[in-house]
PDB file of N, CA and C in Angstrom:
ATOM      1  N   MET A   1     158.156 107.867  61.071  1.00  0.00           N
ATOM      2  CA  MET A   1     157.801 108.831  59.937  1.00  0.00           C
ATOM      3  C   MET A   1     156.782 108.181  58.990  1.00  0.00           C
ATOM      4  N   SER A   2     155.672 108.880  58.656  1.00  0.00           N
ATOM      5  CA  SER A   2     154.726 108.322  57.783  1.00  0.00           C
ATOM      6  C   SER A   2     155.051 108.579  56.369  1.00  0.00           C
ATOM      7  N   SER A   3     154.736 107.633  55.471  1.00  0.00           N
ATOM      8  CA  SER A   3     155.050 107.678  54.138  1.00  0.00           C
ATOM      9  C   SER A   3     153.804 108.090  53.277  1.00  0.00           C
ATOM     10  N   THR A   4     152.894 108.767  53.924  1.00  0.00           N
ATOM     11  CA  THR A   4     151.680 109.134  53.206  1.00  0.00           C
ATOM     12  C   THR A   4     151.932 110.451  52.473  1.00  0.00           C
ATOM     13  N   THR A   5     151.035 110.796  51.485  1.00  0.00           N
ATOM     14  CA  THR A   5     151.046 111.985  50.785  1.00  0.00           C
ATOM     15  C   THR A   5     149.568 112.497  50.847  1.00  0.00           C
ATOM     16  N   PRO A   6     149.305 113.684  50.477  1.00  0.00           N
ATOM     17  CA  PRO A   6     147.918 114.197  50.611  1.00  0.00           C
ATOM     18  C   PRO A   6     147.000 113.386  49.892  1.00  0.00           C
ATOM     19  N   ASP A   7     147.324 112.799  48.745  1.00  0.00           N
ATOM     20  CA  ASP A   7     146.364 111.924  47.988  1.00  0.00           C
ATOM     21  C   ASP A   7     146.456 110.417  48.420  1.00  0.00           C
ATOM     22  N   MET A   8     147.312 110.079  49.373  1.00  0.00           N
ATOM     23  CA  MET A   8     147.449 108.669  49.840  1.00  0.00           C
ATOM     24  C   MET A   8     147.446 108.702  51.338  1.00  0.00           C
ATOM     25  N   PRO A   9     146.239 108.667  51.963  1.00  0.00           N
ATOM     26  CA  PRO A   9     146.154 108.731  53.471  1.00  0.00           C
ATOM     27  C   PRO A   9     146.803 107.543  54.064  1.00  0.00           C
ATOM     28  N   ASP A  10     147.190 107.689  55.303  1.00  0.00           N
ATOM     29  CA  ASP A  10     147.741 106.586  56.134  1.00  0.00           C
ATOM     30  C   ASP A  10     146.598 105.694  56.530  1.00  0.00           C
ATOM     31  N   LEU A  11     146.519 104.571  56.071  1.00  0.00           N
ATOM     32  CA  LEU A  11     145.385 103.714  56.347  1.00  0.00           C
ATOM     33  C   LEU A  11     145.608 102.793  57.625  1.00  0.00           C
ATOM     34  N   ALA A  12     146.830 102.877  58.153  1.00  0.00           N
ATOM     35  CA  ALA A  12     147.184 102.002  59.315  1.00  0.00           C
ATOM     36  C   ALA A  12     146.098 102.164  60.424  1.00  0.00           C
ATOM     37  N   PRO A  13     145.666 103.275  60.880  1.00  0.00           N
ATOM     38  CA  PRO A  13     144.644 103.382  61.932  1.00  0.00           C
ATOM     39  C   PRO A  13     143.358 102.711  61.616  1.00  0.00           C
ATOM     40  N   ARG A  14     142.915 102.790  60.318  1.00  0.00           N
ATOM     41  CA  ARG A  14     141.715 102.192  59.905  1.00  0.00           C
ATOM     42  C   ARG A  14     141.858 100.671  59.910  1.00  0.00           C
ATOM     43  N   PHE A  15     142.943 100.213  59.372  1.00  0.00           N
ATOM     44  CA  PHE A  15     143.251  98.726  59.401  1.00  0.00           C
ATOM     45  C   PHE A  15     143.209  98.206  60.847  1.00  0.00           C
ATOM     46  N   ALA A  16     143.898  98.923  61.764  1.00  0.00           N
ATOM     47  CA  ALA A  16     143.923  98.450  63.150  1.00  0.00           C
ATOM     48  C   ALA A  16     142.530  98.410  63.813  1.00  0.00           C
ATOM     49  N   ARG A  17     141.718  99.399  63.473  1.00  0.00           N
ATOM     50  CA  ARG A  17     140.365  99.432  63.985  1.00  0.00           C
ATOM     51  C   ARG A  17     139.551  98.306  63.384  1.00  0.00           C
ATOM     52  N   ALA A  18     139.714  98.069  62.021  1.00  0.00           N
ATOM     53  CA  ALA A  18     139.004  97.023  61.359  1.00  0.00           C
ATOM     54  C   ALA A  18     139.381  95.606  61.973  1.00  0.00           C
ATOM     55  N   LYS A  19     140.662  95.489  62.217  1.00  0.00           N
ATOM     56  CA  LYS A  19     141.129  94.220  62.772  1.00  0.00           C
ATOM     57  C   LYS A  19     140.525  93.938  64.207  1.00  0.00           C
ATOM     58  N   PHE A  20     140.523  94.988  65.037  1.00  0.00           N
ATOM     59  CA  PHE A  20     139.904  94.936  66.315  1.00  0.00           C
ATOM     60  C   PHE A  20     138.495  94.577  66.207  1.00  0.00           C
ATOM     61  N   ARG A  21     137.706  95.287  65.411  1.00  0.00           N
ATOM     62  CA  ARG A  21     136.261  95.091  65.222  1.00  0.00           C
ATOM     63  C   ARG A  21     135.942  93.763  64.630  1.00  0.00           C
ATOM     64  N   SER A  22     136.839  93.223  63.848  1.00  0.00           N
ATOM     65  CA  SER A  22     136.535  91.921  63.214  1.00  0.00           C
ATOM     66  C   SER A  22     136.747  90.803  64.192  1.00  0.00           C
ATOM     67  N   TRP A  23     137.607  90.909  65.204  1.00  0.00           N
ATOM     68  CA  TRP A  23     137.852  89.901  66.125  1.00  0.00           C
ATOM     69  C   TRP A  23     137.145  90.060  67.468  1.00  0.00           C
ATOM     70  N   HIS A  24     136.301  91.120  67.583  1.00  0.00           N
ATOM     71  CA  HIS A  24     135.595  91.381  68.849  1.00  0.00           C
ATOM     72  C   HIS A  24     134.105  91.614  68.493  1.00  0.00           C
ATOM     73  N   ARG A  25     133.493  90.515  67.918  1.00  0.00           N
ATOM     74  CA  ARG A  25     132.118  90.710  67.442  1.00  0.00           C
ATOM     75  C   ARG A  25     131.085  90.391  68.547  1.00  0.00           C
ATOM     76  N   GLY A  26     131.512  89.521  69.495  1.00  0.00           N
ATOM     77  CA  GLY A  26     130.555  89.203  70.549  1.00  0.00           C
ATOM     78  C   GLY A  26     130.263  87.759  70.689  1.00  0.00           C
ATOM     79  N   THR A  27     130.506  87.021  69.576  1.00  0.00           N
ATOM     80  CA  THR A  27     130.495  85.492  69.666  1.00  0.00           C
ATOM     81  C   THR A  27     131.704  84.968  68.964  1.00  0.00           C
ATOM     82  N   ARG A  28     132.092  83.802  69.477  1.00  0.00           N
ATOM     83  CA  ARG A  28     133.262  83.159  68.921  1.00  0.00           C
ATOM     84  C   ARG A  28     133.108  82.785  67.452  1.00  0.00           C
ATOM     85  N   GLU A  29     131.875  82.409  67.041  1.00  0.00           N
ATOM     86  CA  GLU A  29     131.666  82.058  65.672  1.00  0.00           C
ATOM     87  C   GLU A  29     131.820  83.236  64.783  1.00  0.00           C
ATOM     88  N   ALA A  30     131.244  84.363  65.194  1.00  0.00           N
ATOM     89  CA  ALA A  30     131.388  85.525  64.346  1.00  0.00           C
ATOM     90  C   ALA A  30     132.889  86.009  64.328  1.00  0.00           C
ATOM     91  N   ASP A  31     133.554  85.916  65.479  1.00  0.00           N
ATOM     92  CA  ASP A  31     134.983  86.319  65.541  1.00  0.00           C
ATOM     93  C   ASP A  31     135.777  85.535  64.522  1.00  0.00           C
ATOM     94  N   TYR A  32     135.565  84.223  64.542  1.00  0.00           N
ATOM     95  CA  TYR A  32     136.355  83.333  63.663  1.00  0.00           C
ATOM     96  C   TYR A  32     136.073  83.629  62.174  1.00  0.00           C
ATOM     97  N   MET A  33     134.782  83.778  61.829  1.00  0.00           N
ATOM     98  CA  MET A  33     134.430  84.035  60.502  1.00  0.00           C
ATOM     99  C   MET A  33     134.883  85.371  60.005  1.00  0.00           C
ATOM    100  N   ILE A  34     134.625  86.456  60.725  1.00  0.00           N
ATOM    101  CA  ILE A  34     134.943  87.777  60.321  1.00  0.00           C
ATOM    102  C   ILE A  34     136.404  88.107  60.486  1.00  0.00           C
ATOM    103  N   GLY A  35     136.898  87.763  61.695  1.00  0.00           N
ATOM    104  CA  GLY A  35     138.314  88.001  61.996  1.00  0.00           C
ATOM    105  C   GLY A  35     139.195  87.072  61.103  1.00  0.00           C
ATOM    106  N   GLY A  36     138.837  85.924  60.889  1.00  0.00           N
ATOM    107  CA  GLY A  36     139.586  85.008  59.984  1.00  0.00           C
ATOM    108  C   GLY A  36     139.636  85.527  58.541  1.00  0.00           C
ATOM    109  N   PHE A  37     138.500  86.060  58.099  1.00  0.00           N
ATOM    110  CA  PHE A  37     138.449  86.699  56.739  1.00  0.00           C
ATOM    111  C   PHE A  37     139.454  87.766  56.720  1.00  0.00           C
ATOM    112  N   TYR A  38     139.421  88.686  57.709  1.00  0.00           N
ATOM    113  CA  TYR A  38     140.351  89.824  57.777  1.00  0.00           C
ATOM    114  C   TYR A  38     141.817  89.368  57.725  1.00  0.00           C
ATOM    115  N   ASP A  39     142.104  88.384  58.533  1.00  0.00           N
ATOM    116  CA  ASP A  39     143.530  87.906  58.613  1.00  0.00           C
ATOM    117  C   ASP A  39     143.906  87.352  57.258  1.00  0.00           C
ATOM    118  N   ALA A  40     143.020  86.600  56.652  1.00  0.00           N
ATOM    119  CA  ALA A  40     143.398  85.986  55.393  1.00  0.00           C
ATOM    120  C   ALA A  40     143.609  86.955  54.258  1.00  0.00           C
ATOM    121  N   TYR A  41     142.943  88.078  54.166  1.00  0.00           N
ATOM    122  CA  TYR A  41     142.921  88.904  52.962  1.00  0.00           C
ATOM    123  C   TYR A  41     143.374  90.393  53.181  1.00  0.00           C
ATOM    124  N   HIS A  42     143.332  90.965  54.382  1.00  0.00           N
ATOM    125  CA  HIS A  42     143.553  92.364  54.501  1.00  0.00           C
ATOM    126  C   HIS A  42     144.919  92.908  53.905  1.00  0.00           C
ATOM    127  N   ALA A  43     145.929  92.099  53.905  1.00  0.00           N
ATOM    128  CA  ALA A  43     147.233  92.505  53.390  1.00  0.00           C
ATOM    129  C   ALA A  43     147.209  93.000  51.992  1.00  0.00           C
ATOM    130  N   ASP A  44     146.332  92.544  51.176  1.00  0.00           N
ATOM    131  CA  ASP A  44     146.234  92.982  49.747  1.00  0.00           C
ATOM    132  C   ASP A  44     145.213  94.035  49.527  1.00  0.00           C
ATOM    133  N   TRP A  45     144.490  94.526  50.581  1.00  0.00           N
ATOM    134  CA  TRP A  45     143.508  95.506  50.393  1.00  0.00           C
ATOM    135  C   TRP A  45     143.948  96.972  50.126  1.00  0.00           C
ATOM    136  N   SER A  46     143.270  97.644  49.300  1.00  0.00           N
ATOM    137  CA  SER A  46     143.441  99.053  49.072  1.00  0.00           C
ATOM    138  C   SER A  46     142.385  99.774  49.904  1.00  0.00           C
ATOM    139  N   GLU A  47     142.334 101.060  49.786  1.00  0.00           N
ATOM    140  CA  GLU A  47     141.388 101.803  50.524  1.00  0.00           C
ATOM    141  C   GLU A  47     139.989 101.337  50.119  1.00  0.00           C
ATOM    142  N   ARG A  48     139.746 101.060  48.884  1.00  0.00           N
ATOM    143  CA  ARG A  48     138.353 100.593  48.456  1.00  0.00           C
ATOM    144  C   ARG A  48     137.957  99.356  49.122  1.00  0.00           C
ATOM    145  N   GLU A  49     138.820  98.362  49.175  1.00  0.00           N
ATOM    146  CA  GLU A  49     138.490  97.101  49.863  1.00  0.00           C
ATOM    147  C   GLU A  49     138.336  97.306  51.376  1.00  0.00           C
ATOM    148  N   LEU A  50     139.098  98.137  51.937  1.00  0.00           N
ATOM    149  CA  LEU A  50     139.018  98.414  53.351  1.00  0.00           C
ATOM    150  C   LEU A  50     137.639  99.093  53.569  1.00  0.00           C
ATOM    151  N   ALA A  51     137.293 100.063  52.731  1.00  0.00           N
ATOM    152  CA  ALA A  51     135.945 100.709  52.928  1.00  0.00           C
ATOM    153  C   ALA A  51     134.847  99.700  52.870  1.00  0.00           C
ATOM    154  N   TRP A  52     134.965  98.771  51.872  1.00  0.00           N
ATOM    155  CA  TRP A  52     133.919  97.654  51.882  1.00  0.00           C
ATOM    156  C   TRP A  52     133.888  96.832  53.137  1.00  0.00           C
ATOM    157  N   PHE A  53     135.037  96.490  53.691  1.00  0.00           N
ATOM    158  CA  PHE A  53     135.050  95.738  54.929  1.00  0.00           C
ATOM    159  C   PHE A  53     134.443  96.564  56.041  1.00  0.00           C
ATOM    160  N   GLU A  54     134.786  97.840  56.158  1.00  0.00           N
ATOM    161  CA  GLU A  54     134.221  98.711  57.220  1.00  0.00           C
ATOM    162  C   GLU A  54     132.756  98.758  57.106  1.00  0.00           C
ATOM    163  N   ALA A  55     132.199  98.808  55.902  1.00  0.00           N
ATOM    164  CA  ALA A  55     130.713  98.705  55.765  1.00  0.00           C
ATOM    165  C   ALA A  55     130.189  97.397  56.169  1.00  0.00           C
ATOM    166  N   LEU A  56     130.842  96.359  55.857  1.00  0.00           N
ATOM    167  CA  LEU A  56     130.474  95.033  56.319  1.00  0.00           C
ATOM    168  C   LEU A  56     130.397  94.935  57.812  1.00  0.00           C
ATOM    169  N   LEU A  57     131.435  95.485  58.497  1.00  0.00           N
ATOM    170  CA  LEU A  57     131.474  95.450  59.964  1.00  0.00           C
ATOM    171  C   LEU A  57     130.317  96.203  60.596  1.00  0.00           C
ATOM    172  N   ASP A  58     129.756  97.110  59.893  1.00  0.00           N
ATOM    173  CA  ASP A  58     128.538  97.832  60.430  1.00  0.00           C
ATOM    174  C   ASP A  58     127.264  97.027  60.389  1.00  0.00           C
ATOM    175  N   GLU A  59     127.290  95.847  59.750  1.00  0.00           N
ATOM    176  CA  GLU A  59     126.100  94.974  59.611  1.00  0.00           C
ATOM    177  C   GLU A  59     126.043  94.073  60.927  1.00  0.00           C
ATOM    178  N   ASP A  60     124.922  93.464  61.132  1.00  0.00           N
ATOM    179  CA  ASP A  60     124.749  92.546  62.185  1.00  0.00           C
ATOM    180  C   ASP A  60     125.427  91.241  61.843  1.00  0.00           C
ATOM    181  N   ASP A  61     126.027  90.606  62.840  1.00  0.00           N
ATOM    182  CA  ASP A  61     126.761  89.350  62.741  1.00  0.00           C
ATOM    183  C   ASP A  61     125.920  88.293  62.107  1.00  0.00           C
ATOM    184  N   VAL A  62     124.668  88.134  62.468  1.00  0.00           N
ATOM    185  CA  VAL A  62     123.870  87.096  61.936  1.00  0.00           C
ATOM    186  C   VAL A  62     123.673  87.248  60.422  1.00  0.00           C
ATOM    187  N   GLU A  63     123.492  88.505  59.960  1.00  0.00           N
ATOM    188  CA  GLU A  63     123.381  88.801  58.530  1.00  0.00           C
ATOM    189  C   GLU A  63     124.718  88.467  57.819  1.00  0.00           C
ATOM    190  N   ILE A  64     125.815  88.870  58.341  1.00  0.00           N
ATOM    191  CA  ILE A  64     127.114  88.654  57.755  1.00  0.00           C
ATOM    192  C   ILE A  64     127.342  87.130  57.542  1.00  0.00           C
ATOM    193  N   MET A  65     127.044  86.391  58.682  1.00  0.00           N
ATOM    194  CA  MET A  65     127.268  84.971  58.586  1.00  0.00           C
ATOM    195  C   MET A  65     126.335  84.326  57.669  1.00  0.00           C
ATOM    196  N   ALA A  66     125.087  84.772  57.572  1.00  0.00           N
ATOM    197  CA  ALA A  66     124.171  84.174  56.544  1.00  0.00           C
ATOM    198  C   ALA A  66     124.645  84.463  55.144  1.00  0.00           C
ATOM    199  N   TRP A  67     125.191  85.646  54.873  1.00  0.00           N
ATOM    200  CA  TRP A  67     125.622  86.006  53.492  1.00  0.00           C
ATOM    201  C   TRP A  67     126.907  85.082  53.223  1.00  0.00           C
ATOM    202  N   ALA A  68     127.747  84.969  54.165  1.00  0.00           N
ATOM    203  CA  ALA A  68     129.065  84.256  54.009  1.00  0.00           C
ATOM    204  C   ALA A  68     128.734  82.744  53.817  1.00  0.00           C
ATOM    205  N   LEU A  69     127.701  82.160  54.427  1.00  0.00           N
ATOM    206  CA  LEU A  69     127.351  80.810  54.318  1.00  0.00           C
ATOM    207  C   LEU A  69     126.326  80.566  53.157  1.00  0.00           C
ATOM    208  N   LYS A  70     125.966  81.607  52.548  1.00  0.00           N
ATOM    209  CA  LYS A  70     125.006  81.627  51.415  1.00  0.00           C
ATOM    210  C   LYS A  70     123.644  81.121  51.766  1.00  0.00           C
ATOM    211  N   SER A  71     123.238  81.292  53.014  1.00  0.00           N
ATOM    212  CA  SER A  71     121.969  80.937  53.384  1.00  0.00           C
ATOM    213  C   SER A  71     120.980  82.111  53.176  1.00  0.00           C
ATOM    214  N   GLU A  72     121.462  83.243  52.940  1.00  0.00           N
ATOM    215  CA  GLU A  72     120.647  84.458  52.586  1.00  0.00           C
ATOM    216  C   GLU A  72     121.367  85.148  51.408  1.00  0.00           C
ATOM    217  N   PRO A  73     120.669  85.812  50.564  1.00  0.00           N
ATOM    218  CA  PRO A  73     121.241  86.502  49.490  1.00  0.00           C
ATOM    219  C   PRO A  73     122.012  87.765  49.964  1.00  0.00           C
ATOM    220  N   THR A  74     123.152  88.023  49.487  1.00  0.00           N
ATOM    221  CA  THR A  74     124.029  89.174  49.805  1.00  0.00           C
ATOM    222  C   THR A  74     123.380  90.446  49.240  1.00  0.00           C
ATOM    223  N   PRO A  75     123.192  91.467  49.970  1.00  0.00           N
ATOM    224  CA  PRO A  75     122.788  92.812  49.435  1.00  0.00           C
ATOM    225  C   PRO A  75     123.747  93.224  48.343  1.00  0.00           C
ATOM    226  N   ASP A  76     123.210  93.888  47.300  1.00  0.00           N
ATOM    227  CA  ASP A  76     124.003  94.442  46.206  1.00  0.00           C
ATOM    228  C   ASP A  76     125.232  95.191  46.619  1.00  0.00           C
ATOM    229  N   ALA A  77     125.051  96.074  47.674  1.00  0.00           N
ATOM    230  CA  ALA A  77     126.096  96.883  48.151  1.00  0.00           C
ATOM    231  C   ALA A  77     127.300  96.177  48.719  1.00  0.00           C
ATOM    232  N   LEU A  78     127.091  94.932  49.149  1.00  0.00           N
ATOM    233  CA  LEU A  78     128.180  94.127  49.717  1.00  0.00           C
ATOM    234  C   LEU A  78     128.506  92.943  48.829  1.00  0.00           C
ATOM    235  N   ALA A  79     127.777  92.705  47.741  1.00  0.00           N
ATOM    236  CA  ALA A  79     128.104  91.624  46.813  1.00  0.00           C
ATOM    237  C   ALA A  79     129.364  91.925  46.026  1.00  0.00           C
ATOM    238  N   GLY A  80     130.014  90.931  45.543  1.00  0.00           N
ATOM    239  CA  GLY A  80     131.173  91.090  44.728  1.00  0.00           C
ATOM    240  C   GLY A  80     132.326  90.184  45.074  1.00  0.00           C
ATOM    241  N   GLU A  81     133.478  90.571  44.569  1.00  0.00           N
ATOM    242  CA  GLU A  81     134.725  89.765  44.735  1.00  0.00           C
ATOM    243  C   GLU A  81     135.046  89.430  46.206  1.00  0.00           C
ATOM    244  N   LEU A  82     135.037  90.363  47.096  1.00  0.00           N
ATOM    245  CA  LEU A  82     135.395  90.089  48.460  1.00  0.00           C
ATOM    246  C   LEU A  82     134.363  89.249  49.157  1.00  0.00           C
ATOM    247  N   MET A  83     133.078  89.446  48.943  1.00  0.00           N
ATOM    248  CA  MET A  83     132.092  88.509  49.490  1.00  0.00           C
ATOM    249  C   MET A  83     132.275  87.102  48.912  1.00  0.00           C
ATOM    250  N   ALA A  84     132.613  86.997  47.639  1.00  0.00           N
ATOM    251  CA  ALA A  84     132.790  85.689  47.096  1.00  0.00           C
ATOM    252  C   ALA A  84     133.970  85.037  47.795  1.00  0.00           C
ATOM    253  N   LYS A  85     135.043  85.765  48.138  1.00  0.00           N
ATOM    254  CA  LYS A  85     136.203  85.214  48.821  1.00  0.00           C
ATOM    255  C   LYS A  85     135.705  84.777  50.278  1.00  0.00           C
ATOM    256  N   MET A  86     134.956  85.595  50.914  1.00  0.00           N
ATOM    257  CA  MET A  86     134.397  85.265  52.274  1.00  0.00           C
ATOM    258  C   MET A  86     133.654  83.948  52.174  1.00  0.00           C
ATOM    259  N   GLN A  87     132.845  83.743  51.140  1.00  0.00           N
ATOM    260  CA  GLN A  87     132.024  82.573  51.033  1.00  0.00           C
ATOM    261  C   GLN A  87     132.856  81.309  50.769  1.00  0.00           C
ATOM    262  N   LEU A  88     134.093  81.420  50.351  1.00  0.00           N
ATOM    263  CA  LEU A  88     134.987  80.308  50.075  1.00  0.00           C
ATOM    264  C   LEU A  88     135.882  79.938  51.255  1.00  0.00           C
ATOM    265  N   LEU A  89     135.988  80.812  52.221  1.00  0.00           N
ATOM    266  CA  LEU A  89     136.928  80.634  53.324  1.00  0.00           C
ATOM    267  C   LEU A  89     136.616  79.372  54.079  1.00  0.00           C
ATOM    268  N   ASP A  90     137.631  78.567  54.498  1.00  0.00           N
ATOM    269  CA  ASP A  90     137.516  77.460  55.215  1.00  0.00           C
ATOM    270  C   ASP A  90     137.426  77.698  56.669  1.00  0.00           C
ATOM    271  N   TYR A  91     136.296  77.833  57.280  1.00  0.00           N
ATOM    272  CA  TYR A  91     136.050  78.256  58.698  1.00  0.00           C
ATOM    273  C   TYR A  91     136.481  77.217  59.638  1.00  0.00           C
ATOM    274  N   VAL A  92     136.451  75.992  59.385  1.00  0.00           N
ATOM    275  CA  VAL A  92     136.942  74.940  60.208  1.00  0.00           C
ATOM    276  C   VAL A  92     138.443  75.097  60.408  1.00  0.00           C
ATOM    277  N   THR A  93     139.162  75.277  59.387  1.00  0.00           N
ATOM    278  CA  THR A  93     140.670  75.535  59.486  1.00  0.00           C
ATOM    279  C   THR A  93     140.959  76.691  60.363  1.00  0.00           C
ATOM    280  N   ILE A  94     140.260  77.824  60.139  1.00  0.00           N
ATOM    281  CA  ILE A  94     140.493  79.010  60.891  1.00  0.00           C
ATOM    282  C   ILE A  94     140.263  78.755  62.462  1.00  0.00           C
ATOM    283  N   GLY A  95     139.186  78.109  62.750  1.00  0.00           N
ATOM    284  CA  GLY A  95     138.891  77.761  64.115  1.00  0.00           C
ATOM    285  C   GLY A  95     139.787  76.906  64.716  1.00  0.00           C
ATOM    286  N   ALA A  96     140.479  76.006  64.036  1.00  0.00           N
ATOM    287  CA  ALA A  96     141.508  75.106  64.511  1.00  0.00           C
ATOM    288  C   ALA A  96     142.725  75.838  64.951  1.00  0.00           C
ATOM    289  N   HIS A  97     143.002  76.954  64.430  1.00  0.00           N
ATOM    290  CA  HIS A  97     144.230  77.730  64.670  1.00  0.00           C
ATOM    291  C   HIS A  97     144.080  78.665  65.794  1.00  0.00           C
ATOM    292  N   HIS A  98     142.967  79.025  66.207  1.00  0.00           N
ATOM    293  CA  HIS A  98     142.733  80.026  67.221  1.00  0.00           C
ATOM    294  C   HIS A  98     142.122  79.303  68.467  1.00  0.00           C
ATOM    295  N   LYS A  99     142.851  79.335  69.542  1.00  0.00           N
ATOM    296  CA  LYS A  99     142.408  78.711  70.791  1.00  0.00           C
ATOM    297  C   LYS A  99     142.107  79.822  71.779  1.00  0.00           C
ATOM    298  N   ALA A 100     140.951  79.627  72.458  1.00  0.00           N
ATOM    299  CA  ALA A 100     140.641  80.620  73.423  1.00  0.00           C
ATOM    300  C   ALA A 100     140.919  80.182  74.847  1.00  0.00           C
TER     301      ALA A 100
END
């Protein structure tokens, strides 16, 4: 039974889709970076943060990785608290925990 109300949609399908998309980017590096970010932070996200992440997932991996590594400036639409968290994530630690 769903605990949603008309003003509080069930976000579970969107979270599941975002998780899949974050871990199936096409390269191991992007999977670790984007999927690792999802795993580290999604539990605290509201619909607003989830919408931000969905918008991020629509971008090219090379761009996302450049913004996360601060080698390119982040577009205003994606800049902010969540991108700042992505830029602080320890990607070496993430990679060490996921074995292919």
